[in-house]
Amino acid sequence: AELIMDGEIVKGVAGLVTLLHDGGYDDHQILTWMFTSDDSLPGRPIDALRENRGAEVKRRAQAMAF
């Protein structure tokens, strides 16, 4: 349910999943990361996406993927 907002997939989720898949992460690892608190955000990546802070999440995902 947290992946949906206003009847749509949360902005940035699709691109984030693609970025992490390209970096070698599987679906389980991606979902675990998205729903685990990250002190550097702060909070969970999914919360940051829902709050329109996708650039922060994408930067961290890029660093993890490469």
Short mmCIF file of N, CA, C and O in Angstrom, two decimals:
data_model
loop_
_atom_site.label_atom_id
_atom_site.label_comp_id
_atom_site.label_asym_id
_atom_site.label_seq_id
_atom_site.Cartn_x
_atom_site.Cartn_y
_atom_site.Cartn_z
N ALA A 1 0.82 -1.19 0.00
CA ALA A 1 0.00 0.00 0.00
C ALA A 1 0.87 1.26 0.00
O ALA A 1 0.46 2.27 -0.56
N GLU A 2 2.05 1.20 0.59
CA GLU A 2 2.90 2.39 0.65
C GLU A 2 3.54 2.73 -0.69
O GLU A 2 4.07 3.82 -0.88
N LEU A 3 3.46 1.80 -1.63
CA LEU A 3 3.99 2.06 -2.97
C LEU A 3 2.99 2.81 -3.84
O LEU A 3 3.33 3.25 -4.93
N ILE A 4 1.74 2.94 -3.34
CA ILE A 4 0.67 3.62 -4.07
C ILE A 4 0.29 4.90 -3.34
O ILE A 4 0.15 4.91 -2.12
N MET A 5 0.12 5.98 -4.10
CA MET A 5 -0.32 7.24 -3.53
C MET A 5 -1.24 7.92 -4.54
O MET A 5 -0.87 8.03 -5.72
N ASP A 6 -2.41 8.31 -4.10
CA ASP A 6 -3.41 8.92 -4.98
C ASP A 6 -3.74 8.03 -6.18
O ASP A 6 -3.91 8.51 -7.30
N GLY A 7 -3.77 6.72 -5.94
CA GLY A 7 -4.14 5.77 -6.98
C GLY A 7 -3.06 5.48 -8.00
O GLY A 7 -3.29 4.79 -8.98
N GLU A 8 -1.86 6.00 -7.80
CA GLU A 8 -0.74 5.81 -8.73
C GLU A 8 0.46 5.26 -7.97
O GLU A 8 0.59 5.45 -6.77
N ILE A 9 1.36 4.61 -8.71
CA ILE A 9 2.62 4.19 -8.11
C ILE A 9 3.39 5.45 -7.73
O ILE A 9 3.43 6.42 -8.50
N VAL A 10 3.97 5.45 -6.55
CA VAL A 10 4.72 6.62 -6.05
C VAL A 10 5.78 7.02 -7.07
O VAL A 10 6.52 6.17 -7.60
N LYS A 11 5.84 8.33 -7.36
CA LYS A 11 6.80 8.86 -8.31
C LYS A 11 8.21 8.46 -7.91
O LYS A 11 8.61 8.61 -6.75
N GLY A 12 8.94 7.93 -8.87
CA GLY A 12 10.33 7.56 -8.63
C GLY A 12 10.56 6.09 -8.33
O GLY A 12 11.68 5.61 -8.46
N VAL A 13 9.51 5.35 -7.96
CA VAL A 13 9.69 3.95 -7.60
C VAL A 13 10.16 3.13 -8.80
O VAL A 13 11.11 2.35 -8.70
N ALA A 14 9.52 3.30 -9.95
CA ALA A 14 9.88 2.50 -11.13
C ALA A 14 11.34 2.73 -11.53
O ALA A 14 12.08 1.77 -11.78
N GLY A 15 11.76 3.98 -11.57
CA GLY A 15 13.14 4.29 -11.92
C GLY A 15 14.13 3.75 -10.91
O GLY A 15 15.21 3.27 -11.27
N LEU A 16 13.77 3.83 -9.64
CA LEU A 16 14.62 3.33 -8.57
C LEU A 16 14.81 1.82 -8.68
O LEU A 16 15.92 1.31 -8.57
N VAL A 17 13.71 1.11 -8.93
CA VAL A 17 13.78 -0.35 -9.09
C VAL A 17 14.67 -0.70 -10.28
O VAL A 17 15.52 -1.60 -10.19
N THR A 18 14.50 0.00 -11.39
CA THR A 18 15.33 -0.25 -12.58
C THR A 18 16.80 0.00 -12.28
O THR A 18 17.66 -0.81 -12.62
N LEU A 19 17.09 1.11 -11.63
CA LEU A 19 18.47 1.46 -11.29
C LEU A 19 19.12 0.37 -10.43
O LEU A 19 20.24 -0.05 -10.70
N LEU A 20 18.40 -0.08 -9.42
CA LEU A 20 18.96 -1.10 -8.53
C LEU A 20 19.04 -2.47 -9.20
O LEU A 20 19.99 -3.21 -8.97
N HIS A 21 18.05 -2.81 -10.06
CA HIS A 21 18.16 -4.07 -10.83
C HIS A 21 19.41 -4.04 -11.70
O HIS A 21 20.14 -5.03 -11.77
N ASP A 22 19.63 -2.91 -12.36
CA ASP A 22 20.82 -2.77 -13.21
C ASP A 22 22.10 -2.92 -12.39
O ASP A 22 23.13 -3.34 -12.92
N GLY A 23 22.03 -2.56 -11.12
CA GLY A 23 23.19 -2.69 -10.24
C GLY A 23 23.34 -4.07 -9.62
O GLY A 23 24.23 -4.29 -8.81
N GLY A 24 22.45 -5.00 -9.99
CA GLY A 24 22.59 -6.38 -9.52
C GLY A 24 21.73 -6.77 -8.34
O GLY A 24 21.85 -7.87 -7.83
N TYR A 25 20.86 -5.88 -7.88
CA TYR A 25 19.99 -6.19 -6.75
C TYR A 25 18.76 -6.93 -7.23
O TYR A 25 18.23 -6.64 -8.31
N ASP A 26 18.27 -7.88 -6.43
CA ASP A 26 17.04 -8.58 -6.78
C ASP A 26 15.86 -7.88 -6.11
O ASP A 26 16.03 -6.97 -5.30
N ASP A 27 14.65 -8.31 -6.46
CA ASP A 27 13.44 -7.65 -5.95
C ASP A 27 13.40 -7.63 -4.42
O ASP A 27 13.03 -6.61 -3.83
N HIS A 28 13.74 -8.73 -3.80
CA HIS A 28 13.69 -8.81 -2.34
C HIS A 28 14.66 -7.80 -1.72
O HIS A 28 14.31 -7.10 -0.76
N GLN A 29 15.86 -7.72 -2.24
CA GLN A 29 16.86 -6.78 -1.72
C GLN A 29 16.39 -5.33 -1.91
O GLN A 29 16.58 -4.49 -1.02
N ILE A 30 15.78 -5.05 -3.04
CA ILE A 30 15.30 -3.70 -3.32
C ILE A 30 14.20 -3.32 -2.35
O ILE A 30 14.23 -2.24 -1.75
N LEU A 31 13.22 -4.20 -2.18
CA LEU A 31 12.12 -3.89 -1.27
C LEU A 31 12.60 -3.77 0.18
O LEU A 31 12.15 -2.89 0.91
N THR A 32 13.53 -4.63 0.56
CA THR A 32 14.08 -4.55 1.91
C THR A 32 14.75 -3.19 2.11
O THR A 32 14.53 -2.52 3.13
N TRP A 33 15.55 -2.76 1.15
CA TRP A 33 16.23 -1.47 1.26
C TRP A 33 15.23 -0.32 1.30
O TRP A 33 15.37 0.60 2.11
N MET A 34 14.21 -0.37 0.44
CA MET A 34 13.24 0.72 0.38
C MET A 34 12.46 0.90 1.68
O MET A 34 12.04 2.01 2.01
N PHE A 35 12.28 -0.19 2.43
CA PHE A 35 11.46 -0.14 3.64
C PHE A 35 12.28 -0.23 4.92
O PHE A 35 11.73 -0.45 6.00
N THR A 36 13.60 -0.03 4.82
CA THR A 36 14.48 -0.04 5.99
C THR A 36 14.96 1.39 6.26
O THR A 36 15.37 2.10 5.33
N SER A 37 14.91 1.79 7.50
CA SER A 37 15.32 3.15 7.87
C SER A 37 16.77 3.40 7.51
O SER A 37 17.63 2.54 7.68
N ASP A 38 17.03 4.59 7.01
CA ASP A 38 18.38 5.02 6.63
C ASP A 38 18.64 6.36 7.31
O ASP A 38 18.01 7.36 6.99
N ASP A 39 19.55 6.37 8.27
CA ASP A 39 19.83 7.58 9.03
C ASP A 39 20.31 8.73 8.16
O ASP A 39 20.16 9.89 8.52
N SER A 40 20.89 8.43 7.01
CA SER A 40 21.40 9.50 6.16
C SER A 40 20.29 10.22 5.39
O SER A 40 20.52 11.29 4.84
N LEU A 41 19.07 9.66 5.35
CA LEU A 41 17.99 10.35 4.61
C LEU A 41 17.33 11.47 5.40
O LEU A 41 17.14 12.54 4.80
N PRO A 42 16.93 11.46 6.54
CA PRO A 42 16.63 10.36 7.46
C PRO A 42 15.29 9.70 7.13
O PRO A 42 14.46 10.28 6.45
N GLY A 43 15.12 8.51 7.65
CA GLY A 43 13.90 7.75 7.42
C GLY A 43 14.10 6.66 6.38
O GLY A 43 15.22 6.33 6.03
N ARG A 44 12.99 6.13 5.92
CA ARG A 44 13.04 5.06 4.92
C ARG A 44 13.02 5.67 3.52
O ARG A 44 12.38 6.71 3.29
N PRO A 45 13.69 5.03 2.58
CA PRO A 45 13.65 5.53 1.21
C PRO A 45 12.23 5.70 0.66
O PRO A 45 11.95 6.69 -0.02
N ILE A 46 11.32 4.78 0.97
CA ILE A 46 9.96 4.91 0.47
C ILE A 46 9.30 6.17 1.02
O ILE A 46 8.55 6.85 0.31
N ASP A 47 9.58 6.52 2.25
CA ASP A 47 9.01 7.74 2.84
C ASP A 47 9.55 8.97 2.12
O ASP A 47 8.82 9.92 1.85
N ALA A 48 10.85 8.96 1.81
CA ALA A 48 11.44 10.08 1.09
C ALA A 48 10.82 10.22 -0.29
O ALA A 48 10.53 11.33 -0.74
N LEU A 49 10.58 9.11 -0.97
CA LEU A 49 9.92 9.17 -2.28
C LEU A 49 8.52 9.75 -2.14
O LEU A 49 8.10 10.59 -2.94
N ARG A 50 7.79 9.31 -1.14
CA ARG A 50 6.43 9.81 -0.93
C ARG A 50 6.42 11.30 -0.58
O ARG A 50 5.44 11.98 -0.83
N GLU A 51 7.51 11.80 -0.02
CA GLU A 51 7.62 13.22 0.34
C GLU A 51 8.31 14.04 -0.74
O GLU A 51 8.76 15.15 -0.50
N ASN A 52 8.40 13.47 -1.94
CA ASN A 52 9.00 14.15 -3.09
C ASN A 52 10.48 14.49 -2.88
O ASN A 52 10.95 15.54 -3.29
N ARG A 53 11.20 13.60 -2.19
CA ARG A 53 12.64 13.75 -2.00
C ARG A 53 13.37 12.65 -2.77
O ARG A 53 14.33 12.06 -2.30
N GLY A 54 12.91 12.41 -3.99
CA GLY A 54 13.44 11.33 -4.80
C GLY A 54 14.90 11.49 -5.18
O GLY A 54 15.62 10.50 -5.33
N ALA A 55 15.37 12.72 -5.35
CA ALA A 55 16.76 12.93 -5.74
C ALA A 55 17.71 12.36 -4.68
O ALA A 55 18.74 11.76 -5.01
N GLU A 56 17.36 12.55 -3.41
CA GLU A 56 18.19 12.01 -2.33
C GLU A 56 18.25 10.49 -2.39
O GLU A 56 19.31 9.89 -2.23
N VAL A 57 17.10 9.88 -2.62
CA VAL A 57 17.02 8.42 -2.69
C VAL A 57 17.81 7.91 -3.89
O VAL A 57 18.57 6.94 -3.79
N LYS A 58 17.64 8.56 -5.02
CA LYS A 58 18.34 8.14 -6.24
C LYS A 58 19.86 8.22 -6.06
O LYS A 58 20.59 7.32 -6.49
N ARG A 59 20.36 9.27 -5.42
CA ARG A 59 21.81 9.39 -5.18
C ARG A 59 22.32 8.22 -4.35
O ARG A 59 23.37 7.66 -4.64
N ARG A 60 21.60 7.85 -3.32
CA ARG A 60 22.04 6.73 -2.48
C ARG A 60 21.97 5.43 -3.24
O ARG A 60 22.86 4.58 -3.14
N ALA A 61 20.93 5.25 -4.04
CA ALA A 61 20.78 4.03 -4.83
C ALA A 61 21.90 3.92 -5.87
O ALA A 61 22.44 2.84 -6.08
N GLN A 62 22.26 5.04 -6.50
CA GLN A 62 23.34 5.02 -7.47
C GLN A 62 24.65 4.62 -6.82
O GLN A 62 25.43 3.84 -7.37
N ALA A 63 24.90 5.13 -5.63
CA ALA A 63 26.13 4.79 -4.91
C ALA A 63 26.16 3.31 -4.55
O ALA A 63 27.21 2.67 -4.62
N MET A 64 25.00 2.77 -4.19
CA MET A 64 24.93 1.34 -3.84
C MET A 64 25.10 0.46 -5.06
O MET A 64 25.70 -0.61 -5.00
N ALA A 65 24.56 0.90 -6.20
CA ALA A 65 24.51 0.06 -7.39
C ALA A 65 25.84 0.02 -8.13
O ALA A 65 26.08 -0.88 -8.93
N PHE A 66 26.72 1.00 -7.87
CA PHE A 66 27.95 1.04 -8.65
C PHE A 66 29.17 1.00 -7.83
O PHE A 66 29.56 1.23 -6.92
#
